[in-house]
Amino acid sequence: MSDLEPQRSGERLALVELTGAEDMTAELRKLQEKWGPVAPVDLEPGVPGWLVLGHAEVMEVMRTESVFARDPRHWSERLPQSSSLNAILSPAGRRALYYADGAEHRRLRLPVDEAFAGIDEALTAAMVRGVCSGLIDSFAERGNADLIGEYAAAVSFLAVSGMFGFDEQQGIALLRCAHGVFGHGGDSVSALVTMDQIVLDHVVATRANPGPNLTAKFVAHPNFDDDTEIVHSMVVAICAANEMLVTWIAATLRRMLTDPRYTGRVTGVRRGLDDAMDETLWGEPPVANLPARYAVTDCTLGNAQIRAGDAIVMGLAAANNDPRVRTEDDLFEAGNRSHLSFGVGPHACPARRPGRLVVKIAVESLMERLDLRLTDPDVTWAPSPWSRYPAVLPVAFTPERKPARMPARV
């Protein structure tokens, strides 16, 4: 334990308290003022780790896998079976790019890069528009909706599962599993086991009857040794994409409905949507706290003395608001792309273009069709140590009427 770290767990801020704070930016500033660019935190009560707050320090961790590894076998902590962190931070026997380093990571990363790079964006856009239209149809006549549970969460997962060739029923089942994996409630380990089985069944079916989807590309790629590697890599891609998309969609919608710079322009959403999406990546990154790296050796990071085996979480929300790279001048910030929401280094996000496509269509489809009004400005944040987005986003709008039926001709 370093000299900077409090001796008692109760003196460390838990990550879920940070993402659930009324003003997370203020809480991050307090941490930075007290500890500097690296702060001791609890990953969950009683489980110590480090939260990297500085932009330069987060980049150092992301780029230096020889010191800050992704392989959880380097972690000195042993979690109880009941821990909600097991599915993400300490998954037994996972053979996927997320938990690999060096040559092994490059071998497992290549199929993912090639699969996403080869996406047909026109077909994907048409599929996403169909998903959005169907979801809006389900509540358009009612005049009110929760844009998280009824829209953002459903759009993101149905879009991602559609890219992989899952049908709607499979997509809904996977969504329930992903909700548990990311610590939003339930047994994360059981959720991961169930998700693996759904994906394995789909891999076997796709091999017998391949189609124009990402699963077929994964199945055909020679870099995977067996179906276990395919399943584990697909589960990582599906979970990561869904968590990022639902948060990005939710935060962009909330910005469009509450920020005075956008609320007067809902009828001309195309003029402001790209700006809103970019500002969201800066101010409310889809993953606020990115798990995790593990120190391979004793080292110094910022002003903290890190011990071999320590867990390190990259505070993207904090790094994006580091005054060393961010100003309060909107004009100056125009075009600034140095945010870390997609990561840098070997593990940077491989799906930026399709991700942006999904978010833009999701927000645009909704706001062009309905005259949305937020009905409750108070926010309760979804319970997750990693992401920060509203648990609900209640809106009202003018109900759509069913088209009148034409009388039958005699």
XYZ file of N, CA, C and O in Angstrom, residues 23-89:
268
model
N -23.352 15.702 -8.939
C -22.439 16.463 -9.793
C -21.111 15.702 -9.825
O -20.235 15.918 -8.986
N -20.967 14.811 -10.789
C -19.762 13.989 -10.856
C -18.531 14.834 -11.145
O -17.442 14.563 -10.623
N -18.673 15.869 -11.977
C -17.531 16.722 -12.295
C -16.960 17.368 -11.043
O -15.741 17.440 -10.856
N -17.844 17.817 -10.147
C -17.387 18.425 -8.893
C -16.664 17.398 -8.029
O -15.641 17.709 -7.396
N -17.183 16.185 -7.978
C -16.538 15.135 -7.190
C -15.167 14.787 -7.759
O -14.216 14.542 -7.007
N -15.058 14.765 -9.066
C -13.765 14.496 -9.690
C -12.763 15.595 -9.367
O -11.575 15.313 -9.111
N -13.226 16.815 -9.355
C -12.323 17.923 -9.009
C -11.810 17.774 -7.578
O -10.638 18.037 -7.287
N -12.711 17.378 -6.666
C -12.295 17.178 -5.272
C -11.209 16.109 -5.185
O -10.221 16.263 -4.450
N -11.391 15.027 -5.928
C -10.377 13.968 -5.927
C -9.055 14.490 -6.465
O -7.983 14.206 -5.914
N -9.118 15.253 -7.560
C -7.895 15.786 -8.149
C -7.190 16.767 -7.219
O -5.959 16.768 -7.119
N -7.980 17.595 -6.531
C -7.385 18.552 -5.589
C -6.721 17.838 -4.421
O -5.685 18.281 -3.913
N -7.300 16.726 -3.997
C -6.765 16.012 -2.841
C -5.587 15.120 -3.199
O -4.595 15.059 -2.467
N -5.686 14.420 -4.363
C -4.705 13.385 -4.669
C -3.820 13.692 -5.875
O -2.807 13.021 -6.078
N -4.212 14.648 -6.712
C -3.483 14.850 -7.953
C -4.061 13.983 -9.063
O -5.240 13.639 -9.051
N -3.243 13.581 -10.040
C -3.766 12.897 -11.226
C -4.108 11.421 -11.021
O -4.660 10.790 -11.923
N -3.782 10.864 -9.851
C -4.095 9.456 -9.573
C -4.615 9.356 -8.140
O -3.940 9.799 -7.203
N -5.814 8.784 -7.981
C -6.444 8.748 -6.657
C -6.762 7.318 -6.240
O -7.181 6.498 -7.069
N -6.596 6.997 -4.942
C -7.033 5.691 -4.448
C -8.552 5.659 -4.321
O -9.165 6.622 -3.858
N -9.162 4.564 -4.758
C -10.617 4.415 -4.703
C -10.946 2.975 -4.331
O -10.075 2.106 -4.274
N -12.221 2.733 -4.077
C -12.730 1.372 -3.948
C -13.453 1.009 -5.235
O -14.362 1.725 -5.669
N -13.063 -0.105 -5.848
C -13.762 -0.566 -7.041
C -15.167 -1.026 -6.681
O -16.113 -0.841 -7.436
N -15.288 -1.634 -5.543
C -16.535 -1.859 -4.827
C -16.134 -1.857 -3.361
O -14.936 -1.911 -3.043
N -17.069 -1.758 -2.421
C -16.676 -1.644 -1.019
C -15.680 -2.724 -0.598
O -15.918 -3.917 -0.766
N -14.524 -2.268 -0.102
C -13.501 -3.188 0.377
C -12.537 -3.690 -0.671
O -11.615 -4.450 -0.350
N -12.698 -3.294 -1.922
C -11.791 -3.740 -2.999
C -11.018 -2.534 -3.512
O -11.544 -1.719 -4.265
N -9.746 -2.372 -3.097
C -8.995 -1.163 -3.432
C -8.489 -1.146 -4.871
O -8.264 -2.189 -5.492
N -8.329 0.046 -5.385
C -7.752 0.224 -6.709
C -7.352 1.668 -6.886
O -7.442 2.480 -5.958
N -6.916 2.013 -8.086
C -6.504 3.368 -8.405
C -7.375 3.898 -9.531
O -7.653 3.189 -10.498
N -7.788 5.144 -9.416
C -8.515 5.817 -10.490
C -7.595 6.880 -11.069
O -7.187 7.814 -10.370
N -7.264 6.751 -12.354
C -6.366 7.703 -13.016
C -7.204 8.855 -13.544
O -8.120 8.662 -14.343
N -6.906 10.061 -13.096
C -7.717 11.246 -13.368
C -7.112 12.162 -14.422
O -7.829 12.934 -15.058
N -5.813 12.115 -14.613
C -5.129 13.032 -15.528
C -5.111 12.516 -16.952
O -4.958 11.310 -17.193
N -5.255 13.418 -17.915
C -5.269 13.065 -19.330
C -3.964 12.385 -19.743
O -3.964 11.304 -20.353
N -2.830 12.992 -19.405
C -1.540 12.416 -19.787
C -1.315 11.071 -19.111
O -0.766 10.133 -19.715
N -1.761 10.949 -17.857
C -1.564 9.701 -17.114
C -2.434 8.579 -17.670
O -2.003 7.427 -17.749
N -3.672 8.904 -18.067
C -4.528 7.883 -18.690
C -3.906 7.410 -20.001
O -3.877 6.204 -20.294
N -3.371 8.337 -20.789
C -2.719 7.957 -22.040
C -1.506 7.055 -21.777
O -1.265 6.093 -22.519
N -0.767 7.352 -20.733
C 0.393 6.524 -20.399
C -0.041 5.102 -20.072
O 0.567 4.124 -20.532
N -1.100 4.967 -19.285
C -1.594 3.635 -18.927
C -2.085 2.893 -20.172
O -1.766 1.716 -20.381
N -2.843 3.570 -21.020
C -3.404 2.922 -22.206
C -2.329 2.472 -23.198
O -2.491 1.464 -23.883
N -1.231 3.224 -23.271
C -0.220 2.952 -24.290
C 0.885 2.012 -23.818
O 1.663 1.517 -24.642
N 0.965 1.745 -22.513
C 2.123 1.014 -21.988
C 1.673 -0.316 -21.399
O 1.641 -0.508 -20.180
N 1.327 -1.261 -22.265
C 0.814 -2.537 -21.778
C 1.910 -3.395 -21.140
O 1.606 -4.336 -20.408
N 3.179 -3.054 -21.383
C 4.262 -3.798 -20.740
C 4.320 -3.529 -19.244
O 4.847 -4.340 -18.472
N 3.755 -2.390 -18.812
C 3.725 -2.041 -17.391
C 2.312 -2.156 -16.836
O 2.117 -2.646 -15.718
N 1.336 -1.750 -17.641
C -0.069 -1.771 -17.208
C -0.823 -2.754 -18.103
O -1.299 -2.404 -19.178
N -0.896 -4.001 -17.657
C -1.415 -5.081 -18.483
C -2.924 -5.228 -18.349
O -3.520 -4.847 -17.335
N -3.539 -5.817 -19.365
C -4.967 -6.120 -19.328
C -5.240 -7.503 -18.708
O -6.351 -7.775 -18.275
N -4.284 -8.373 -18.708
C -4.475 -9.744 -18.222
C -4.760 -9.730 -16.721
O -3.904 -9.349 -15.914
N -5.969 -10.153 -16.280
C -6.314 -10.078 -14.854
C -5.537 -11.040 -13.962
O -5.610 -10.932 -12.741
N -4.757 -11.922 -14.573
C -3.931 -12.810 -13.750
C -2.821 -12.041 -13.040
O -2.216 -12.546 -12.092
N -2.569 -10.797 -13.472
C -1.589 -9.948 -12.786
C -2.170 -9.319 -11.519
O -1.421 -8.740 -10.726
N -3.481 -9.389 -11.323
C -4.129 -8.727 -10.192
C -3.876 -9.503 -8.910
O -4.099 -10.718 -8.848
N -3.456 -8.807 -7.893
C -3.163 -9.461 -6.606
C -4.421 -9.716 -5.781
O -4.403 -10.503 -4.840
N -5.529 -9.052 -6.130
C -6.777 -9.190 -5.369
C -7.495 -10.471 -5.778
O -7.510 -10.855 -6.939
N -8.106 -11.152 -4.796
C -8.925 -12.321 -5.065
C -10.337 -12.019 -4.602
O -10.589 -11.893 -3.406
N -11.257 -11.915 -5.538
C -12.615 -11.504 -5.216
C -13.452 -12.679 -4.742
O -13.277 -13.808 -5.213
N -14.396 -12.427 -3.843
C -15.344 -13.478 -3.489
C -16.240 -13.798 -4.676
O -16.441 -12.972 -5.569
N -16.785 -15.003 -4.710
C -17.630 -15.432 -5.815
C -18.826 -14.515 -6.008
O -19.324 -14.335 -7.120
N -19.278 -13.894 -4.913
C -20.476 -13.056 -4.976
C -20.206 -11.653 -5.530
O -21.141 -10.892 -5.761
N -18.947 -11.307 -5.758
C -18.616 -9.947 -6.184
C -19.189 -9.648 -7.569
O -19.065 -10.452 -8.507
N -19.770 -8.461 -7.709
C -20.309 -8.032 -9.005
C -19.202 -7.696 -9.997
O -19.466 -7.504 -11.184
N -17.953 -7.620 -9.522
C -16.834 -7.286 -10.400
C -16.286 -8.484 -11.158
O -15.509 -8.329 -12.103
N -16.669 -9.689 -10.742
C -16.069 -10.890 -11.314
C -16.219 -10.978 -12.821
O -15.284 -11.347 -13.536
N -17.401 -10.667 -13.328
C -17.661 -10.869 -14.754
C -16.799 -9.978 -15.638
O -16.499 -10.340 -16.783
N -16.380 -8.817 -15.133
C -15.592 -7.892 -15.949
C -14.107 -7.896 -15.556
O -13.230 -7.988 -16.409
N -13.820 -7.836 -14.263
C -12.431 -7.668 -13.831
C -11.699 -8.981 -13.595
O -10.480 -9.036 -13.728
